[in-house]
XYZ file of C-alpha atoms in Angstrom:
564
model
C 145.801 58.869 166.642
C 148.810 59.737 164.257
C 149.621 56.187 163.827
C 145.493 55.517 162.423
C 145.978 58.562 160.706
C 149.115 57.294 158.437
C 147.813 53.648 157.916
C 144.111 55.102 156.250
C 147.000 57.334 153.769
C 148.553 54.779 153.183
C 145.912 52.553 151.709
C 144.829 55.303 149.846
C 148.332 55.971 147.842
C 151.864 56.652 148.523
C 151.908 60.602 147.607
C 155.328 61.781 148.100
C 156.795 58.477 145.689
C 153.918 58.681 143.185
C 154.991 62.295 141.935
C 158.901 62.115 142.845
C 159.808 60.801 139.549
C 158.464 64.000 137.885
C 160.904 66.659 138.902
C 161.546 65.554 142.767
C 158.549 67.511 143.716
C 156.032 66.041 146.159
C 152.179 66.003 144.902
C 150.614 69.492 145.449
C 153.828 71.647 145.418
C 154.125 74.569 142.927
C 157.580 75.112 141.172
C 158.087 78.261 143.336
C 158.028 76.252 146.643
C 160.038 73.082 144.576
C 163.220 74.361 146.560
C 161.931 73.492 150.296
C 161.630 69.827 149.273
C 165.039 69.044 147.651
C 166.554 67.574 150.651
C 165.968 62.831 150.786
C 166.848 62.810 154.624
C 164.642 65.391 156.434
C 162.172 68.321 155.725
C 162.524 71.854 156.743
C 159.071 72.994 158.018
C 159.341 76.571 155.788
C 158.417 79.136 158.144
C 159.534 77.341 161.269
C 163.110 75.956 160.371
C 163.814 75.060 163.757
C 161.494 72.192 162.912
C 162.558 69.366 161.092
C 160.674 66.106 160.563
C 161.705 62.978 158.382
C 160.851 63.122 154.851
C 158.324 60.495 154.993
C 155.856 62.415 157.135
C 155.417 64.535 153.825
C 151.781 63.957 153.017
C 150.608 61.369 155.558
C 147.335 63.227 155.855
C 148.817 64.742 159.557
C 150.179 68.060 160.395
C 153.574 68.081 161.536
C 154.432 71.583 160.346
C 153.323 74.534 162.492
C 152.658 76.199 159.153
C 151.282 73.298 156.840
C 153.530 73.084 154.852
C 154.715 69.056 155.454
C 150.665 68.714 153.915
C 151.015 70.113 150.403
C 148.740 67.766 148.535
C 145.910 66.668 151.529
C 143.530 68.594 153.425
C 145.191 67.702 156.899
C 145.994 71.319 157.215
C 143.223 72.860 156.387
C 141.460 73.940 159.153
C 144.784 75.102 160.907
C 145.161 78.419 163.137
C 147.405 79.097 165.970
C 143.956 77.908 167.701
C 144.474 74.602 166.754
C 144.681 72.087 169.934
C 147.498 69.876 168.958
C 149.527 72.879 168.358
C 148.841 73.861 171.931
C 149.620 70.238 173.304
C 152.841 69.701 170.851
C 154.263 72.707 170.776
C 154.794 74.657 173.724
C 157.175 77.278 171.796
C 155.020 80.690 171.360
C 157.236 82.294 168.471
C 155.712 79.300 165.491
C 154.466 80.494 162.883
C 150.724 79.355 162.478
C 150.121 80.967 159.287
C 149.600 78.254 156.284
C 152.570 79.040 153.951
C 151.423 77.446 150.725
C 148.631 78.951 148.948
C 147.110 75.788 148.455
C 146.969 72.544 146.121
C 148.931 72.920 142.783
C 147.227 71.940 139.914
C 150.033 71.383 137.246
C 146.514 71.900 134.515
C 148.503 70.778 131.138
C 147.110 72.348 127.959
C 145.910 75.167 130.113
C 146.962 77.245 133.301
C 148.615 75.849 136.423
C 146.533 76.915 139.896
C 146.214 76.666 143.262
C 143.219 75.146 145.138
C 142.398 75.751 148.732
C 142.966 72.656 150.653
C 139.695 72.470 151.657
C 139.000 70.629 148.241
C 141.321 68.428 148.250
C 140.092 64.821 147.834
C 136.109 66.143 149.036
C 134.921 64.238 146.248
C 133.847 67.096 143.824
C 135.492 67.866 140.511
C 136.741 71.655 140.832
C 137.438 71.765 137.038
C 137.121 75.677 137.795
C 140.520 76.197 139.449
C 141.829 72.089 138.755
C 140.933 71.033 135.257
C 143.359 67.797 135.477
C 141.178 66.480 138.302
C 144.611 65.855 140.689
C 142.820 67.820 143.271
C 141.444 64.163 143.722
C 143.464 62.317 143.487
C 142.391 59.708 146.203
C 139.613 58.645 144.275
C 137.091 58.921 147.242
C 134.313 56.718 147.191
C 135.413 55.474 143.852
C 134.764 59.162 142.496
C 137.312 60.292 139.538
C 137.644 63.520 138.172
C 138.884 63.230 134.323
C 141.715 65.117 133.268
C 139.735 67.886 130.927
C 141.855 70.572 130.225
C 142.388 70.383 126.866
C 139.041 71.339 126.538
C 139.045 73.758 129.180
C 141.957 75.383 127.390
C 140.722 75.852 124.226
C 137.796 77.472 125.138
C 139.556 80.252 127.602
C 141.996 80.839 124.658
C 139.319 81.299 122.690
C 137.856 83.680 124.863
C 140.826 85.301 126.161
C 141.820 86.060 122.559
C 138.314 87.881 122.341
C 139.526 89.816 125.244
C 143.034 90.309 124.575
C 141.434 91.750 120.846
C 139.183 93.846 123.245
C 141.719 95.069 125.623
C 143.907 96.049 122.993
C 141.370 97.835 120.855
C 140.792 100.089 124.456
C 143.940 100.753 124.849
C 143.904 102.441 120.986
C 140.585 103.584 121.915
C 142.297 105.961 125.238
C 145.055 106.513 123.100
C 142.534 108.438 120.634
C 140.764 109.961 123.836
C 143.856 111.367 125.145
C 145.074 113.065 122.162
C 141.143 114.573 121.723
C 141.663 115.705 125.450
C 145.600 117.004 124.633
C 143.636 119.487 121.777
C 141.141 120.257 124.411
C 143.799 121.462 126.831
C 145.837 123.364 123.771
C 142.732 125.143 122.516
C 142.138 126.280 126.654
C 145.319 127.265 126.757
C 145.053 129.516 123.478
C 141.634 130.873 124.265
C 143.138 132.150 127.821
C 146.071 133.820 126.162
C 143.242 135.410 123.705
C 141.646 136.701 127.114
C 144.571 138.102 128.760
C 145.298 140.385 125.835
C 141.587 141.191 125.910
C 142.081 141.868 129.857
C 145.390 144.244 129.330
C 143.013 145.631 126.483
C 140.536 146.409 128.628
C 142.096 147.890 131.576
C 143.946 150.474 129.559
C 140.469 151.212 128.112
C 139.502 152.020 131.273
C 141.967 153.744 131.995
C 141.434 156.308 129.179
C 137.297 156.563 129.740
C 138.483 157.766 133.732
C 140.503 160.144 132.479
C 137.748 161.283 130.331
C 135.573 161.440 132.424
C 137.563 163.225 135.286
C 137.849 166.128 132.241
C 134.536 166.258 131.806
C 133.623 166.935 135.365
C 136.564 169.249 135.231
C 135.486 171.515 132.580
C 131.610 171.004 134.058
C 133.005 172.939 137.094
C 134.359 176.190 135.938
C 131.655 176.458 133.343
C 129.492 179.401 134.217
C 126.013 177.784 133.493
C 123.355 180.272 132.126
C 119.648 179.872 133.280
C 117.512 178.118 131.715
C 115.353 180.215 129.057
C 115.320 184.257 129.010
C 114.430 186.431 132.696
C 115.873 186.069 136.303
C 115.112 183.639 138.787
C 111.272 184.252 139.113
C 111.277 183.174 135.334
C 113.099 179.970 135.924
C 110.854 179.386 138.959
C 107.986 180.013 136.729
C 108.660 177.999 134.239
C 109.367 174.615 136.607
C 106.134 174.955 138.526
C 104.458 175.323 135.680
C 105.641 171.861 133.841
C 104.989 170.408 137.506
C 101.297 171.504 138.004
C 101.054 170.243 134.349
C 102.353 166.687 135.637
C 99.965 166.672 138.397
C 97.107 167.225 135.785
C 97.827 164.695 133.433
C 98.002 162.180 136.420
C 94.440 163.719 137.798
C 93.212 162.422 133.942
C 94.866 158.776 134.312
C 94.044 158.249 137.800
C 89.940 159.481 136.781
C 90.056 157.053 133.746
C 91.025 154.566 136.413
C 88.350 155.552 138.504
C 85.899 155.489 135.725
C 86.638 151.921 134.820
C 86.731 150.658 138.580
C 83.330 151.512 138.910
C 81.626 149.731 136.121
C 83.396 146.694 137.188
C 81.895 147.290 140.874
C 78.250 147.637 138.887
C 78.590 144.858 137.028
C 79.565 142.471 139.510
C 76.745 144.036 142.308
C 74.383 143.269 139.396
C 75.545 139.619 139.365
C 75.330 138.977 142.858
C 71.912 140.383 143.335
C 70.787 137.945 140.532
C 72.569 135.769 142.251
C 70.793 136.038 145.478
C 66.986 136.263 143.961
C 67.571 132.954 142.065
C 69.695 130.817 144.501
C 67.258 128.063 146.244
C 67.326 128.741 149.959
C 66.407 125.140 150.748
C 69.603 123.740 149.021
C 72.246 123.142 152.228
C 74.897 124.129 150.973
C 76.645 126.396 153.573
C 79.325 128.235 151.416
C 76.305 129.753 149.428
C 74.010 130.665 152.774
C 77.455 132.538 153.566
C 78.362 134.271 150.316
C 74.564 135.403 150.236
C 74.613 136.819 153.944
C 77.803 138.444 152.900
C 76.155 140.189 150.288
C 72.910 141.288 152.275
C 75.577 142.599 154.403
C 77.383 144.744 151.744
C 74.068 145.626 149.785
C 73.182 147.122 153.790
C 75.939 149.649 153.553
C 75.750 153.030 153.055
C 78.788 154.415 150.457
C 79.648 157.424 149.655
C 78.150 159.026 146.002
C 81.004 158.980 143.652
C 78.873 160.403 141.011
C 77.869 163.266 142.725
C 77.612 166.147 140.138
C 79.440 169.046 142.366
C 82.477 166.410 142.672
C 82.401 165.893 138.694
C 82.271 169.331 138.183
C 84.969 170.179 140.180
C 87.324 167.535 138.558
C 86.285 169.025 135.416
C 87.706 172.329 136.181
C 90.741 170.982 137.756
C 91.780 168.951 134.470
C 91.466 171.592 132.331
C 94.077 173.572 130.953
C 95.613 177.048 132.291
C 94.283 179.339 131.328
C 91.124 177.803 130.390
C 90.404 176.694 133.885
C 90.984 180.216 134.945
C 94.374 179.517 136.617
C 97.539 181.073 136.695
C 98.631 183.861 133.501
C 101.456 181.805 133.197
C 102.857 184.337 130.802
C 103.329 187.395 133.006
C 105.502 185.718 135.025
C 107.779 184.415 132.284
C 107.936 187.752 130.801
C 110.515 189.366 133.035
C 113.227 191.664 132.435
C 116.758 189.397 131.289
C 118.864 189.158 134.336
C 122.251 190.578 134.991
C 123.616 187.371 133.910
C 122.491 187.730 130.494
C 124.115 190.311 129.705
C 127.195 189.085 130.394
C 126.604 186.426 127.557
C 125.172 188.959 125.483
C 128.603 191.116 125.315
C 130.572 188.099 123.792
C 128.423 188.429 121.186
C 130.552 191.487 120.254
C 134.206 189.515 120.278
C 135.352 187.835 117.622
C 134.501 183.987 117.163
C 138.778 183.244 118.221
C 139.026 185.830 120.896
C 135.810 184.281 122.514
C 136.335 180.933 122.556
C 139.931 181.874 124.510
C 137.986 183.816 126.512
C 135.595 181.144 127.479
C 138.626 178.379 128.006
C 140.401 180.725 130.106
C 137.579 181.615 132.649
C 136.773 178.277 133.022
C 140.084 177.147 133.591
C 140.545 179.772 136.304
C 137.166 179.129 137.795
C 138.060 175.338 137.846
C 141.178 176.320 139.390
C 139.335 178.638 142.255
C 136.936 175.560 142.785
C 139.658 172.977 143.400
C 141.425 175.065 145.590
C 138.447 176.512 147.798
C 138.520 179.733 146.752
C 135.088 179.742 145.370
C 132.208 177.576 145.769
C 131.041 175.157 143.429
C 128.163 175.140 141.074
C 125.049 174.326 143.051
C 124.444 170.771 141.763
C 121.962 169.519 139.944
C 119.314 166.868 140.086
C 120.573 165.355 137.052
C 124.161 165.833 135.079
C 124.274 167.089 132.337
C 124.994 165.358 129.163
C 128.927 165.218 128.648
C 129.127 164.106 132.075
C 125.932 161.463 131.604
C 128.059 160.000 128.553
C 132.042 160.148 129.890
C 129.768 157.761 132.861
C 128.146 155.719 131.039
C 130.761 154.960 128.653
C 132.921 153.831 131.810
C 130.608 151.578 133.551
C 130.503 149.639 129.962
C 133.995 149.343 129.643
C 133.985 148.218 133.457
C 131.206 145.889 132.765
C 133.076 144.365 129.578
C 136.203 143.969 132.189
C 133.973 141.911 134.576
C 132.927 139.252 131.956
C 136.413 138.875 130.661
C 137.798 138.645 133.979
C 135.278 136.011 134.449
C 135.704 133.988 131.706
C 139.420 134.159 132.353
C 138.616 132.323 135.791
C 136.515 129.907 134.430
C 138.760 128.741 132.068
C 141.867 128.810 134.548
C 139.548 126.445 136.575
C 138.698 124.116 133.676
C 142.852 123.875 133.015
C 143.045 123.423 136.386
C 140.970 120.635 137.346
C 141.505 117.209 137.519
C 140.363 115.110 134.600
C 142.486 111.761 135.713
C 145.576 110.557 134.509
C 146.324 111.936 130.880
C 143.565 114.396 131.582
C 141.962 111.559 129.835
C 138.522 112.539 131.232
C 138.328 115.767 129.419
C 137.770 114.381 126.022
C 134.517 112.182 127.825
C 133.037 115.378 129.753
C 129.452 115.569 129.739
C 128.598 112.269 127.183
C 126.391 109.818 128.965
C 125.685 106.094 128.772
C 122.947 104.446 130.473
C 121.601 100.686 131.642
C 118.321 99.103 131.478
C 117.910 97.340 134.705
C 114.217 96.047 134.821
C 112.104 98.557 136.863
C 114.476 101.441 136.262
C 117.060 103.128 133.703
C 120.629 104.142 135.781
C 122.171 106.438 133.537
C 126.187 107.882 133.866
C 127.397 111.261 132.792
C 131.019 111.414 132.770
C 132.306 113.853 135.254
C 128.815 115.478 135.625
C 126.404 113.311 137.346
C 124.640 109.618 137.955
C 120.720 109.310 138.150
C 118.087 106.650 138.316
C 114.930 106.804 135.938
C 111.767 105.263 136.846
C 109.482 103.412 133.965
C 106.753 103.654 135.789
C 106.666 106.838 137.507
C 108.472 108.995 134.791
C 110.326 110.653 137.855
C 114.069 110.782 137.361
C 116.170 111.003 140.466
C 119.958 112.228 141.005
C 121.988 109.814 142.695
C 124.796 112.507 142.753
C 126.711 115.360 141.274
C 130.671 114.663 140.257
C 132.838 114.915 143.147
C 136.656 113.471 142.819
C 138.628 110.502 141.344
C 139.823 107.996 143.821
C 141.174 104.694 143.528
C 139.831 101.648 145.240
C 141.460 97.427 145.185
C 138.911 95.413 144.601
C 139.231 91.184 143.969
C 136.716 90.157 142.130
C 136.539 86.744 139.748
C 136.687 88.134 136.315
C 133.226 86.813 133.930
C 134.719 84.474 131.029
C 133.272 87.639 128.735
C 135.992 89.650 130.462
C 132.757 92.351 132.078
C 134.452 92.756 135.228
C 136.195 94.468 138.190
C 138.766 91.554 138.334
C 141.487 91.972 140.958
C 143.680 94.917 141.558
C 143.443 99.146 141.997
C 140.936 100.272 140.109
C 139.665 103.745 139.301
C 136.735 105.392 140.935
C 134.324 108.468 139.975
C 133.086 110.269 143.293
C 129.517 111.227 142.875
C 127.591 113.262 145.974
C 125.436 115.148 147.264
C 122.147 113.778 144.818
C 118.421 113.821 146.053
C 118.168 113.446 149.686
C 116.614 110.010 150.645
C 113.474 109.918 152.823
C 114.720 110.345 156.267
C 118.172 109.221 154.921
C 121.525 110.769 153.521
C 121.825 112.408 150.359
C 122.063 110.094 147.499
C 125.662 108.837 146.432
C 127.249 107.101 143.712
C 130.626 105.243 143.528
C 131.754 104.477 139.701
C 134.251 101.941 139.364
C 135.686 101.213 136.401
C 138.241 98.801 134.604
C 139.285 98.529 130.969
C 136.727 98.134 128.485
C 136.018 98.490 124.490
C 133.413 100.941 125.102
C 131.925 102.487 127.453
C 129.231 100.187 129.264
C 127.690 99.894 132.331
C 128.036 96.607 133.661
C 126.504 96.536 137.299
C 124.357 98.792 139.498
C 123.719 97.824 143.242
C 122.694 99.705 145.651
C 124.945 98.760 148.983
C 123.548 100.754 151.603
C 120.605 103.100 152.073
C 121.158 105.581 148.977
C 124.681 104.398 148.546
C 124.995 103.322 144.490
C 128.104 101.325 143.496
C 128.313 101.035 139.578
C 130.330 98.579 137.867
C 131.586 100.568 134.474
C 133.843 99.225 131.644
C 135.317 102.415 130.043
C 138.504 102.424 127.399
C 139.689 105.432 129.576
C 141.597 103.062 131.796
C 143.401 100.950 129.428
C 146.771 100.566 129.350
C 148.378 100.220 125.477
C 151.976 100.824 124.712
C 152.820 104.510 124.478
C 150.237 104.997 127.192
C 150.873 106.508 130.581
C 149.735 104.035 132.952
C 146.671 104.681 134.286
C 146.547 104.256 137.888
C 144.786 100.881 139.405
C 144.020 99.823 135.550
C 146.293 97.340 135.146
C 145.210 94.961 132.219
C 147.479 92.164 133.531
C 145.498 92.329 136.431
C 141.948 91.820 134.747
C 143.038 88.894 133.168
């Protein structure tokens, strides 16, 4: 089998001689790996140096080499794993290394970049200009096919476009520069405005401060005072005159509530007016059952005896009930508020004798003492009042402002705090992009992308515009994907990834979800929207917030070298 095997390579070409006059390396090896193949007597398998195997089994198309690596420039190898069969038959040793230690055929690709491709396509007859613009890849000529040598070509049109994207790149990188000073003034002016508030805060507290004090005088002095009755007489006065702005009350209601009444029952005549038309012109041999019912219903109604609101004794008597005292023949209201002035009044009448200074030291001294009697429980307290009176009413309400002004600043202080406080990326880079949106036509719907706000999906059809999720976190993902020649891609490497959750619930699914990953970009674009699983959105974003430019903190998993 192995001596078949090296006859058919050797018809096809002598690999190992055709490429040893340029630099001693056999065909397929890359200049990192040029140092396993120095030696003219024997070869080293690379990651199993207790094999060694003369140097002419080098690329006869059969694996010697555990790891592959006697088969740098054929496809002999390519199908090996520690699986294999002949390793099980021809090497009994269980610590070899089965892993393939080159990373495949080296294409040396002159006038453009050097590359590796897999083995697999070595010599299977098709021109991987791709990854192998020199066409060595096959280099066997199989079946008389040749691949020509076109990277000159090849070359000049990636440098051409890689210049684009170098220009690109670079212009993002200026482009975050710009957005991170923006988002530096952001955080200054946040930082300003929350000193502003804390003076505002220490303003208002002692503020407070003051109005309780204020008010705890005012309550103070409202407790010694010796409060006169209202209005001239004794008690049976001040009785008299409450019920009498009570029953007053109670007749002005009586007058509304009548009006009421009054207005009630022309509606009620009216509309028994329209339903007995109703029921003398309806035709009885029309089926229509909801009108049989409505016209039973009011046969029914019509049937009932009510009571006779406009019964002339009950007018009458409402009448005399809403008319004034004493016009209704009522209560002399004014016998009972002419009553001799109590014994209280003449206490207040003798200051009128003092002199304006000796009674207003009079005044501050008894209600001092009786303040001081009241605190100590030496004499009961003022009955209290329904309502306070107005000093107190005031000192209050001038409190619960100030307390209500400390709230809101308090508040805003927290919001802010929280704003300085979150997490806007690397650079705080984010800050500067908060709440602008860019958005994607894709065909049957619009996806649109608020920066650090929310993702959602607009229907042309339907008008209906669905959340695919609110802002969560920013992650980091590695992705490998082939780069676009236009440079619109993830390429290979970390990359950095908006969380958006908890969007519209799916039908009988999760709540919607969106994944924003983004690499280095002129401006902000959305590239790609797929939707992976059930309600599971993946967008593709280019974005100059993850460039990388000199003077630039790197931005973490935005390596440019890596997109390109």
């Amino acid at each position: 089998m192995r001596s078949s095997t090296k006859y058919v390579s050797l018809l096809l070409a002598t690999p190992y001689l055709v490429q040893a006059a340029d630099n001693a390396r056999p065909r397929g090896v890359g200049p990192e790996f040029g140092k396993y193949y120095k030696s003219t007597d024997f070869f080293t398998c690379i990651t199993s140096p207790s094999i060694k195997i003369p140097i002419s089994h080098i690329n006869d198309d059969f694996c010697d080499c555990p790891d592959g690596s006697d088969e740098p420039g054929t496809s002999a190898c390519s199908y090996l794993s520690p699986l294999s069969p002949q390793l099980l038959n021809e090497n009994s040793a269980t610590d070899l290394n089965a892993t393939i230690a080159l990373p495949g055929f080296y294409c040396k690709n002159k006038g453009h970049q050097p590359s590796y491709v897999p083995f697999l396509s070595v010599n299977d007859g098709v021109c991987d200009y791709d990854l192998c613009c020199d066409g060595s890849d096959e280099w066997a000529k199989v079946g008389g096919h040749s691949c020509p040598d076109k990277c000159k070509e090849i070359g000049k049109d990636w440098r051409k476009k890689d210049e684009v994207r170098q220009r690109a790149l670079g212009n993002g990188a200026k482009k975050r520069k710009e957005l991170v000073q923006q988002a530096d003034r952001l955080r200054q002016e946040i930082q300003d405005r929350i000193q502003t508030i804390v003076t505002q805060l220490e303003g208002a507290s002692l503020k407070i401060k003051g109005f309780e004090n204020q008010l705890d005088e005012v309550e103070r002095q409202e407790r010694g005072r010796m409060v006169r009755s209202k209005g001239k007489g004794n008690r049976v006065t001040v009785l008299a005159g409450l019920t009498k702005g009570r029953i007053e009350e109670l007749r002005e209601a009586l007058i509304e509530v009548r009006g009421h009444k009054d207005q009630y029952r022309d509606r009620i005549v009216e509309l028994e007016e329209i339903l007995s038309k109703f029921k003398e012109e309806y035709n009885p041999n029309f089926n229509d059952e909801g009108v049989k019912r409505a016209v039973r219903a009011w046969e029914d109604y019509a049937a009932k005896e009510t009571a006779d609101l406009e019964d002339p004794a009950y007018i009458r008597d409402l009448d005399e009930m809403t008319k004034p005292d004493p016009d209704g023949g009522g209560i002399e209201w004014e016998e009972w508020e002419k009553q001799d002035d109590s014994d209280v009044d003449l206490i207040y009448k003798l200051e009128a004798y003092l002199p304006p200074s000796l009674r207003t030291w009079i005044d501050d001294k008894m209600q001092a003492a009786r303040a001081f009697l009241v605190e100590n429980g030496m004499l009961a307290a003022s009955a209290k009042s329904d309502t306070e009176s107005k000093a107190v009413a005031d000192a209050r309400s001038a409190l619960k402002s100030a307390e209500d002004d400390l709230k809101k600043i308090r508040d805003n202080l927290k919001k802010h705090e929280e704003d300085l406080a979150y997490d806007f990326g690397v650079d705080d880079v984010f800050r500067s992009m908060k709440g602008q949106c860019v958005s994607k036509d894709s065909g049957e719907y619009t996806y649109e992308l608020c920066w650090m706000d929310k993702t959602s999906q607009k229907s042309k059809k339907g008008h209906s515009n669905t959340g695919l999720g609110n802002f969560a976190r920013i992650e980091s993902i590695t992705v490998d994907d082939e780069l676009p020649p236009d440079g619109k891609g993830l390429g290979s490497g970390e990359r950095v990834v908006l969380k958006y959750e908890n969007g519209q619930h799916c039908w009988n699914g999760p709540a919607r979800s969106t994944a924003v990953i983004l690499a280095c970009a002129e401006e902000n674009e959305i590239w790609k929207v797929v939707e992976e699983e059930k309600c599971v959105y993946r967008m593709e974003v280019g974005s100059p917030a993850v460039c990388v430019g000199n003077g630039s903190k790197k931005e973490k998993g935005s390596e440019v070298k890596d997109e390109l």
